């Protein structure tokens, strides 16, 4: 059998079940750390509930993903997860799920591993969102999840640092209201509202145009040139303000 015939015969097993995102559908990649609880709490023992070094590794990983060949208009990270919104007209790799999932998981894993100096793995899945409102709802969902997780984490780890066991600390905050969790922290002289915004709302990444000063040797003049720069925003709004913020990013792209 000639190679061309063999290639055609076998290639079908690789591509028959390819799933491609239809044109006009928004794509969001959700990238999550695999086994990060053990990696960050036992192997490397990052500070709980939040560690600046871990935060910075996640920031650098998102920045890398937004510069690795895809048209990403917005990035977001909280805890060990990353969400990327692609340009509506992104068509790289014919919008095949398997290509986006494999490349983004690989790029994230490689970048974070280099930063950590140890093996770390991420998985990836593509969310198909048929309209702008669902994109807004998706990122608001993750933003509000960051708030909920942050409040729970601060309560849990404050109790653990006060020598409560894992089970007791978990049961202590199960089923209690947001107000009661805030009161719990306040009993330790912690005002949740005063904690860093990035811990409660996550971190956003988007492109902005800045004017950069340069010199034109032909005219011997100083010139101002617009340049695209990636903004890392650790002071995101929340609730309806965040929804409007995401809407503006979509409209600008």
PDB file of C-alpha atoms in Angstrom:
ATOM      1  CA  UNK A   1       0.000   0.000   0.000  1.00  0.00           C
ATOM      2  CA  UNK A   2       1.376   3.397  -0.988  1.00  0.00           C
ATOM      3  CA  UNK A   3       1.920   5.970   1.735  1.00  0.00           C
ATOM      4  CA  UNK A   4      -0.769   8.327   0.402  1.00  0.00           C
ATOM      5  CA  UNK A   5      -3.317   5.518   0.547  1.00  0.00           C
ATOM      6  CA  UNK A   6      -2.192   4.488   4.034  1.00  0.00           C
ATOM      7  CA  UNK A   7      -2.304   8.085   5.205  1.00  0.00           C
ATOM      8  CA  UNK A   8      -5.860   8.570   3.908  1.00  0.00           C
ATOM      9  CA  UNK A   9      -6.943   5.275   5.436  1.00  0.00           C
ATOM     10  CA  UNK A  10      -5.590   6.048   8.905  1.00  0.00           C
ATOM     11  CA  UNK A  11      -6.202   9.804   9.039  1.00  0.00           C
ATOM     12  CA  UNK A  12      -9.957   9.252   9.204  1.00  0.00           C
ATOM     13  CA  UNK A  13      -9.601   7.661  12.664  1.00  0.00           C
ATOM     14  CA  UNK A  14      -7.971  10.852  13.905  1.00  0.00           C
ATOM     15  CA  UNK A  15     -10.389  13.358  12.383  1.00  0.00           C
ATOM     16  CA  UNK A  16     -13.808  11.686  12.048  1.00  0.00           C
ATOM     17  CA  UNK A  17     -15.033  12.959  15.396  1.00  0.00           C
ATOM     18  CA  UNK A  18     -13.562  16.450  15.130  1.00  0.00           C
ATOM     19  CA  UNK A  19     -15.893  19.027  16.653  1.00  0.00           C
ATOM     20  CA  UNK A  20     -15.605  22.567  15.307  1.00  0.00           C
ATOM     21  CA  UNK A  21     -17.195  25.674  16.772  1.00  0.00           C
ATOM     22  CA  UNK A  22     -19.561  27.245  14.257  1.00  0.00           C
ATOM     23  CA  UNK A  23     -18.934  30.801  13.003  1.00  0.00           C
ATOM     24  CA  UNK A  24     -20.689  33.473  15.026  1.00  0.00           C
ATOM     25  CA  UNK A  25     -20.380  31.524  18.277  1.00  0.00           C
ATOM     26  CA  UNK A  26     -18.247  32.942  21.071  1.00  0.00           C
ATOM     27  CA  UNK A  27     -15.526  30.651  22.422  1.00  0.00           C
ATOM     28  CA  UNK A  28     -14.276  30.696  26.004  1.00  0.00           C
ATOM     29  CA  UNK A  29     -11.506  28.357  27.113  1.00  0.00           C
ATOM     30  CA  UNK A  30     -11.688  27.193  30.721  1.00  0.00           C
ATOM     31  CA  UNK A  31      -8.281  26.012  31.937  1.00  0.00           C
ATOM     32  CA  UNK A  32      -7.943  24.398  35.379  1.00  0.00           C
ATOM     33  CA  UNK A  33      -5.003  23.164  37.422  1.00  0.00           C
ATOM     34  CA  UNK A  34      -4.915  19.374  37.803  1.00  0.00           C
ATOM     35  CA  UNK A  35      -4.147  18.132  41.306  1.00  0.00           C
ATOM     36  CA  UNK A  36      -3.244  21.630  42.453  1.00  0.00           C
ATOM     37  CA  UNK A  37      -4.538  21.162  46.012  1.00  0.00           C
ATOM     38  CA  UNK A  38      -1.802  18.625  46.712  1.00  0.00           C
ATOM     39  CA  UNK A  39       0.754  20.525  44.627  1.00  0.00           C
ATOM     40  CA  UNK A  40       0.231  23.864  46.395  1.00  0.00           C
ATOM     41  CA  UNK A  41      -0.664  22.767  49.931  1.00  0.00           C
ATOM     42  CA  UNK A  42       1.541  19.697  50.424  1.00  0.00           C
ATOM     43  CA  UNK A  43       4.394  19.591  47.888  1.00  0.00           C
ATOM     44  CA  UNK A  44       5.259  23.299  47.722  1.00  0.00           C
ATOM     45  CA  UNK A  45       3.291  24.560  50.715  1.00  0.00           C
ATOM     46  CA  UNK A  46       2.214  27.941  49.392  1.00  0.00           C
ATOM     47  CA  UNK A  47       0.736  30.256  51.998  1.00  0.00           C
ATOM     48  CA  UNK A  48      -2.982  29.686  52.608  1.00  0.00           C
ATOM     49  CA  UNK A  49      -5.491  30.907  51.674  1.00  0.00           C
ATOM     50  CA  UNK A  50      -3.667  33.160  49.176  1.00  0.00           C
ATOM     51  CA  UNK A  51      -0.037  33.365  48.187  1.00  0.00           C
ATOM     52  CA  UNK A  52       1.449  36.270  46.221  1.00  0.00           C
ATOM     53  CA  UNK A  53       4.038  34.042  44.556  1.00  0.00           C
ATOM     54  CA  UNK A  54       1.345  31.639  43.330  1.00  0.00           C
ATOM     55  CA  UNK A  55      -0.735  34.605  42.162  1.00  0.00           C
ATOM     56  CA  UNK A  56       2.195  35.919  40.152  1.00  0.00           C
ATOM     57  CA  UNK A  57       2.779  32.508  38.545  1.00  0.00           C
ATOM     58  CA  UNK A  58      -0.863  32.483  37.430  1.00  0.00           C
ATOM     59  CA  UNK A  59      -0.548  36.037  36.090  1.00  0.00           C
ATOM     60  CA  UNK A  60       2.498  35.135  34.020  1.00  0.00           C
ATOM     61  CA  UNK A  61       0.745  32.007  32.737  1.00  0.00           C
ATOM     62  CA  UNK A  62      -2.275  34.014  31.556  1.00  0.00           C
ATOM     63  CA  UNK A  63      -0.021  36.597  29.915  1.00  0.00           C
ATOM     64  CA  UNK A  64       1.742  33.781  28.082  1.00  0.00           C
ATOM     65  CA  UNK A  65      -1.550  32.277  26.880  1.00  0.00           C
ATOM     66  CA  UNK A  66      -2.694  35.655  25.573  1.00  0.00           C
ATOM     67  CA  UNK A  67       0.471  35.909  23.497  1.00  0.00           C
ATOM     68  CA  UNK A  68       0.839  32.377  22.128  1.00  0.00           C
ATOM     69  CA  UNK A  69      -0.838  32.822  18.741  1.00  0.00           C
ATOM     70  CA  UNK A  70      -4.564  32.997  19.483  1.00  0.00           C
ATOM     71  CA  UNK A  71      -6.693  36.151  19.312  1.00  0.00           C
ATOM     72  CA  UNK A  72      -7.673  36.426  22.973  1.00  0.00           C
ATOM     73  CA  UNK A  73      -9.540  39.617  23.898  1.00  0.00           C
ATOM     74  CA  UNK A  74      -9.988  38.975  27.621  1.00  0.00           C
ATOM     75  CA  UNK A  75      -8.359  36.745  30.192  1.00  0.00           C
ATOM     76  CA  UNK A  76      -9.400  36.062  33.765  1.00  0.00           C
ATOM     77  CA  UNK A  77      -7.908  34.068  36.604  1.00  0.00           C
ATOM     78  CA  UNK A  78      -8.991  33.152  40.109  1.00  0.00           C
ATOM     79  CA  UNK A  79      -7.398  30.487  42.285  1.00  0.00           C
ATOM     80  CA  UNK A  80      -5.938  27.846  39.918  1.00  0.00           C
ATOM     81  CA  UNK A  81      -8.316  28.467  37.012  1.00  0.00           C
ATOM     82  CA  UNK A  82      -8.045  30.586  33.873  1.00  0.00           C
ATOM     83  CA  UNK A  83     -10.748  31.700  31.433  1.00  0.00           C
ATOM     84  CA  UNK A  84      -9.941  33.092  27.985  1.00  0.00           C
ATOM     85  CA  UNK A  85     -12.404  34.858  25.669  1.00  0.00           C
ATOM     86  CA  UNK A  86     -11.441  34.595  22.013  1.00  0.00           C
ATOM     87  CA  UNK A  87     -12.148  37.154  19.324  1.00  0.00           C
ATOM     88  CA  UNK A  88     -15.507  36.278  17.755  1.00  0.00           C
ATOM     89  CA  UNK A  89     -13.783  35.905  14.370  1.00  0.00           C
ATOM     90  CA  UNK A  90     -10.927  33.698  15.591  1.00  0.00           C
ATOM     91  CA  UNK A  91     -10.554  30.917  13.029  1.00  0.00           C
ATOM     92  CA  UNK A  92      -7.212  29.318  13.878  1.00  0.00           C
ATOM     93  CA  UNK A  93      -7.177  25.520  13.416  1.00  0.00           C
ATOM     94  CA  UNK A  94     -10.665  25.750  11.901  1.00  0.00           C
ATOM     95  CA  UNK A  95     -11.995  26.268  15.457  1.00  0.00           C
ATOM     96  CA  UNK A  96     -11.442  22.599  16.331  1.00  0.00           C
ATOM     97  CA  UNK A  97     -12.020  21.750  19.989  1.00  0.00           C
ATOM     98  CA  UNK A  98      -9.199  19.230  20.159  1.00  0.00           C
ATOM     99  CA  UNK A  99      -6.614  21.723  18.895  1.00  0.00           C
ATOM    100  CA  UNK A 100      -7.585  24.469  21.326  1.00  0.00           C
ATOM    101  CA  UNK A 101      -7.865  22.058  24.262  1.00  0.00           C
ATOM    102  CA  UNK A 102      -4.533  20.355  23.639  1.00  0.00           C
ATOM    103  CA  UNK A 103      -2.528  23.472  22.788  1.00  0.00           C
ATOM    104  CA  UNK A 104      -3.828  25.635  25.625  1.00  0.00           C
ATOM    105  CA  UNK A 105      -3.493  22.892  28.238  1.00  0.00           C
ATOM    106  CA  UNK A 106       0.040  22.219  27.014  1.00  0.00           C
ATOM    107  CA  UNK A 107       1.074  25.872  26.935  1.00  0.00           C
ATOM    108  CA  UNK A 108      -0.348  26.555  30.402  1.00  0.00           C
ATOM    109  CA  UNK A 109       1.275  23.440  31.863  1.00  0.00           C
ATOM    110  CA  UNK A 110       4.662  24.240  30.320  1.00  0.00           C
ATOM    111  CA  UNK A 111       4.698  27.882  31.400  1.00  0.00           C
ATOM    112  CA  UNK A 112       3.575  27.234  34.980  1.00  0.00           C
ATOM    113  CA  UNK A 113       6.009  24.321  35.332  1.00  0.00           C
ATOM    114  CA  UNK A 114       8.912  26.532  34.268  1.00  0.00           C
ATOM    115  CA  UNK A 115       7.896  29.175  36.795  1.00  0.00           C
ATOM    116  CA  UNK A 116       7.406  26.645  39.585  1.00  0.00           C
ATOM    117  CA  UNK A 117      10.497  24.597  38.813  1.00  0.00           C
ATOM    118  CA  UNK A 118       8.406  21.438  39.072  1.00  0.00           C
ATOM    119  CA  UNK A 119       5.835  19.519  37.036  1.00  0.00           C
ATOM    120  CA  UNK A 120       2.369  21.076  36.942  1.00  0.00           C
ATOM    121  CA  UNK A 121      -0.540  20.173  34.680  1.00  0.00           C
ATOM    122  CA  UNK A 122      -3.666  21.955  33.461  1.00  0.00           C
ATOM    123  CA  UNK A 123      -6.685  20.648  31.593  1.00  0.00           C
ATOM    124  CA  UNK A 124      -8.788  22.662  29.160  1.00  0.00           C
ATOM    125  CA  UNK A 125     -12.282  22.682  27.714  1.00  0.00           C
ATOM    126  CA  UNK A 126     -14.026  25.004  25.290  1.00  0.00           C
ATOM    127  CA  UNK A 127     -17.357  26.618  26.188  1.00  0.00           C
ATOM    128  CA  UNK A 128     -19.497  27.597  23.203  1.00  0.00           C
ATOM    129  CA  UNK A 129     -21.609  30.662  23.973  1.00  0.00           C
ATOM    130  CA  UNK A 130     -24.112  31.693  21.269  1.00  0.00           C
ATOM    131  CA  UNK A 131     -24.595  35.326  22.283  1.00  0.00           C
ATOM    132  CA  UNK A 132     -22.995  38.268  24.056  1.00  0.00           C
ATOM    133  CA  UNK A 133     -25.221  38.032  27.128  1.00  0.00           C
ATOM    134  CA  UNK A 134     -24.066  34.486  27.839  1.00  0.00           C
ATOM    135  CA  UNK A 135     -20.446  35.643  27.612  1.00  0.00           C
ATOM    136  CA  UNK A 136     -21.221  38.341  30.179  1.00  0.00           C
ATOM    137  CA  UNK A 137     -23.019  35.784  32.366  1.00  0.00           C
ATOM    138  CA  UNK A 138     -20.078  33.375  32.117  1.00  0.00           C
ATOM    139  CA  UNK A 139     -17.528  35.878  33.404  1.00  0.00           C
ATOM    140  CA  UNK A 140     -19.895  37.207  36.038  1.00  0.00           C
ATOM    141  CA  UNK A 141     -20.353  33.612  37.204  1.00  0.00           C
ATOM    142  CA  UNK A 142     -16.594  33.173  37.600  1.00  0.00           C
ATOM    143  CA  UNK A 143     -16.256  36.591  39.279  1.00  0.00           C
ATOM    144  CA  UNK A 144     -18.933  35.769  41.840  1.00  0.00           C
ATOM    145  CA  UNK A 145     -17.473  32.295  42.331  1.00  0.00           C
ATOM    146  CA  UNK A 146     -14.158  33.970  43.205  1.00  0.00           C
ATOM    147  CA  UNK A 147     -15.914  36.027  45.889  1.00  0.00           C
ATOM    148  CA  UNK A 148     -17.669  32.990  47.376  1.00  0.00           C
ATOM    149  CA  UNK A 149     -14.506  30.872  47.348  1.00  0.00           C
ATOM    150  CA  UNK A 150     -12.435  33.672  48.871  1.00  0.00           C
ATOM    151  CA  UNK A 151     -14.828  34.170  51.777  1.00  0.00           C
ATOM    152  CA  UNK A 152     -14.963  30.433  52.466  1.00  0.00           C
ATOM    153  CA  UNK A 153     -11.188  30.072  52.188  1.00  0.00           C
ATOM    154  CA  UNK A 154     -10.463  32.934  54.588  1.00  0.00           C
ATOM    155  CA  UNK A 155     -12.915  31.500  57.128  1.00  0.00           C
ATOM    156  CA  UNK A 156     -11.587  27.954  56.804  1.00  0.00           C
ATOM    157  CA  UNK A 157      -7.897  28.834  57.024  1.00  0.00           C
ATOM    158  CA  UNK A 158      -8.445  31.287  59.868  1.00  0.00           C
ATOM    159  CA  UNK A 159     -10.009  28.437  61.847  1.00  0.00           C
ATOM    160  CA  UNK A 160      -7.221  26.044  60.860  1.00  0.00           C
ATOM    161  CA  UNK A 161      -4.625  28.563  62.063  1.00  0.00           C
ATOM    162  CA  UNK A 162      -6.540  28.648  65.339  1.00  0.00           C
ATOM    163  CA  UNK A 163      -5.848  24.895  65.661  1.00  0.00           C
ATOM    164  CA  UNK A 164      -9.259  23.650  64.531  1.00  0.00           C
ATOM    165  CA  UNK A 165      -9.065  20.331  62.664  1.00  0.00           C
ATOM    166  CA  UNK A 166      -9.974  20.008  58.964  1.00  0.00           C
ATOM    167  CA  UNK A 167     -13.324  18.414  59.738  1.00  0.00           C
ATOM    168  CA  UNK A 168     -14.262  20.870  62.484  1.00  0.00           C
ATOM    169  CA  UNK A 169     -13.273  23.900  60.378  1.00  0.00           C
ATOM    170  CA  UNK A 170     -15.271  22.560  57.425  1.00  0.00           C
ATOM    171  CA  UNK A 171     -18.383  21.875  59.517  1.00  0.00           C
ATOM    172  CA  UNK A 172     -18.080  25.251  61.240  1.00  0.00           C
ATOM    173  CA  UNK A 173     -18.678  27.155  57.986  1.00  0.00           C
ATOM    174  CA  UNK A 174     -21.058  24.721  56.293  1.00  0.00           C
ATOM    175  CA  UNK A 175     -24.547  26.138  55.859  1.00  0.00           C
ATOM    176  CA  UNK A 176     -23.919  29.501  57.484  1.00  0.00           C
ATOM    177  CA  UNK A 177     -24.802  32.755  55.729  1.00  0.00           C
ATOM    178  CA  UNK A 178     -22.465  35.285  54.146  1.00  0.00           C
ATOM    179  CA  UNK A 179     -23.177  37.649  57.036  1.00  0.00           C
ATOM    180  CA  UNK A 180     -22.253  34.955  59.554  1.00  0.00           C
ATOM    181  CA  UNK A 181     -19.008  34.220  57.714  1.00  0.00           C
ATOM    182  CA  UNK A 182     -18.153  37.917  57.807  1.00  0.00           C
ATOM    183  CA  UNK A 183     -18.903  37.939  61.531  1.00  0.00           C
ATOM    184  CA  UNK A 184     -16.632  34.933  62.002  1.00  0.00           C
ATOM    185  CA  UNK A 185     -13.754  36.780  60.353  1.00  0.00           C
ATOM    186  CA  UNK A 186     -14.560  39.924  62.285  1.00  0.00           C
ATOM    187  CA  UNK A 187     -14.218  37.964  65.525  1.00  0.00           C
ATOM    188  CA  UNK A 188     -10.569  37.512  64.475  1.00  0.00           C
ATOM    189  CA  UNK A 189     -10.289  41.246  63.707  1.00  0.00           C
ATOM    190  CA  UNK A 190     -10.455  40.629  59.958  1.00  0.00           C
ATOM    191  CA  UNK A 191     -12.694  42.862  57.851  1.00  0.00           C
ATOM    192  CA  UNK A 192     -13.335  40.937  54.630  1.00  0.00           C
ATOM    193  CA  UNK A 193     -14.066  44.183  52.774  1.00  0.00           C
ATOM    194  CA  UNK A 194     -10.559  45.420  53.515  1.00  0.00           C
ATOM    195  CA  UNK A 195      -8.789  42.404  52.006  1.00  0.00           C
ATOM    196  CA  UNK A 196      -7.050  42.794  48.597  1.00  0.00           C
ATOM    197  CA  UNK A 197      -9.535  43.012  45.729  1.00  0.00           C
ATOM    198  CA  UNK A 198      -7.714  40.396  43.635  1.00  0.00           C
ATOM    199  CA  UNK A 199      -8.374  37.790  46.331  1.00  0.00           C
ATOM    200  CA  UNK A 200     -12.133  38.448  46.228  1.00  0.00           C
ATOM    201  CA  UNK A 201     -12.797  39.126  42.526  1.00  0.00           C
ATOM    202  CA  UNK A 202      -9.971  37.561  40.579  1.00  0.00           C
ATOM    203  CA  UNK A 203      -7.667  39.247  38.067  1.00  0.00           C
ATOM    204  CA  UNK A 204      -8.548  40.489  34.562  1.00  0.00           C
ATOM    205  CA  UNK A 205      -6.368  40.842  31.466  1.00  0.00           C
ATOM    206  CA  UNK A 206      -7.237  42.945  28.435  1.00  0.00           C
ATOM    207  CA  UNK A 207      -5.591  44.957  25.702  1.00  0.00           C
ATOM    208  CA  UNK A 208      -5.341  48.729  25.800  1.00  0.00           C
ATOM    209  CA  UNK A 209      -3.843  51.270  23.437  1.00  0.00           C
ATOM    210  CA  UNK A 210      -1.109  53.501  24.811  1.00  0.00           C
ATOM    211  CA  UNK A 211       0.808  56.301  23.153  1.00  0.00           C
ATOM    212  CA  UNK A 212       4.526  55.618  23.045  1.00  0.00           C
ATOM    213  CA  UNK A 213       7.039  58.344  22.374  1.00  0.00           C
ATOM    214  CA  UNK A 214       9.652  57.676  19.734  1.00  0.00           C
ATOM    215  CA  UNK A 215      12.053  59.366  17.354  1.00  0.00           C
ATOM    216  CA  UNK A 216      11.848  59.556  13.559  1.00  0.00           C
ATOM    217  CA  UNK A 217      15.425  59.805  12.214  1.00  0.00           C
ATOM    218  CA  UNK A 218      14.196  60.782   8.723  1.00  0.00           C
ATOM    219  CA  UNK A 219      12.381  63.897   9.934  1.00  0.00           C
ATOM    220  CA  UNK A 220      14.528  64.384  13.032  1.00  0.00           C
ATOM    221  CA  UNK A 221      11.360  64.701  15.094  1.00  0.00           C
ATOM    222  CA  UNK A 222       9.832  63.181  18.196  1.00  0.00           C
ATOM    223  CA  UNK A 223       6.744  61.158  17.274  1.00  0.00           C
ATOM    224  CA  UNK A 224       3.897  59.564  19.199  1.00  0.00           C
ATOM    225  CA  UNK A 225       2.887  56.077  18.074  1.00  0.00           C
ATOM    226  CA  UNK A 226      -0.054  54.035  19.367  1.00  0.00           C
ATOM    227  CA  UNK A 227       0.908  50.645  20.789  1.00  0.00           C
ATOM    228  CA  UNK A 228      -1.196  47.757  22.053  1.00  0.00           C
ATOM    229  CA  UNK A 229      -0.345  46.732  25.619  1.00  0.00           C
ATOM    230  CA  UNK A 230      -1.688  44.001  27.884  1.00  0.00           C
ATOM    231  CA  UNK A 231      -3.291  45.406  31.018  1.00  0.00           C
ATOM    232  CA  UNK A 232      -3.284  43.316  34.209  1.00  0.00           C
ATOM    233  CA  UNK A 233      -6.206  44.523  36.331  1.00  0.00           C
ATOM    234  CA  UNK A 234      -6.202  43.512  40.010  1.00  0.00           C
ATOM    235  CA  UNK A 235      -9.001  45.906  40.933  1.00  0.00           C
ATOM    236  CA  UNK A 236     -11.977  44.487  39.038  1.00  0.00           C
ATOM    237  CA  UNK A 237     -15.519  45.679  39.731  1.00  0.00           C
ATOM    238  CA  UNK A 238     -18.254  43.251  40.751  1.00  0.00           C
ATOM    239  CA  UNK A 239     -21.925  42.473  40.103  1.00  0.00           C
ATOM    240  CA  UNK A 240     -23.605  44.798  37.543  1.00  0.00           C
ATOM    241  CA  UNK A 241     -20.492  46.944  37.190  1.00  0.00           C
ATOM    242  CA  UNK A 242     -18.508  43.870  36.202  1.00  0.00           C
ATOM    243  CA  UNK A 243     -21.190  42.838  33.712  1.00  0.00           C
ATOM    244  CA  UNK A 244     -20.955  46.299  32.104  1.00  0.00           C
ATOM    245  CA  UNK A 245     -17.164  46.028  32.123  1.00  0.00           C
ATOM    246  CA  UNK A 246     -17.268  42.734  30.193  1.00  0.00           C
ATOM    247  CA  UNK A 247     -19.879  44.150  27.804  1.00  0.00           C
ATOM    248  CA  UNK A 248     -17.577  47.071  27.000  1.00  0.00           C
ATOM    249  CA  UNK A 249     -14.674  44.715  26.246  1.00  0.00           C
ATOM    250  CA  UNK A 250     -16.864  42.687  23.874  1.00  0.00           C
ATOM    251  CA  UNK A 251     -18.102  45.827  22.112  1.00  0.00           C
ATOM    252  CA  UNK A 252     -14.562  47.139  21.644  1.00  0.00           C
ATOM    253  CA  UNK A 253     -13.578  43.933  19.898  1.00  0.00           C
TER     254      UNK A 253
END
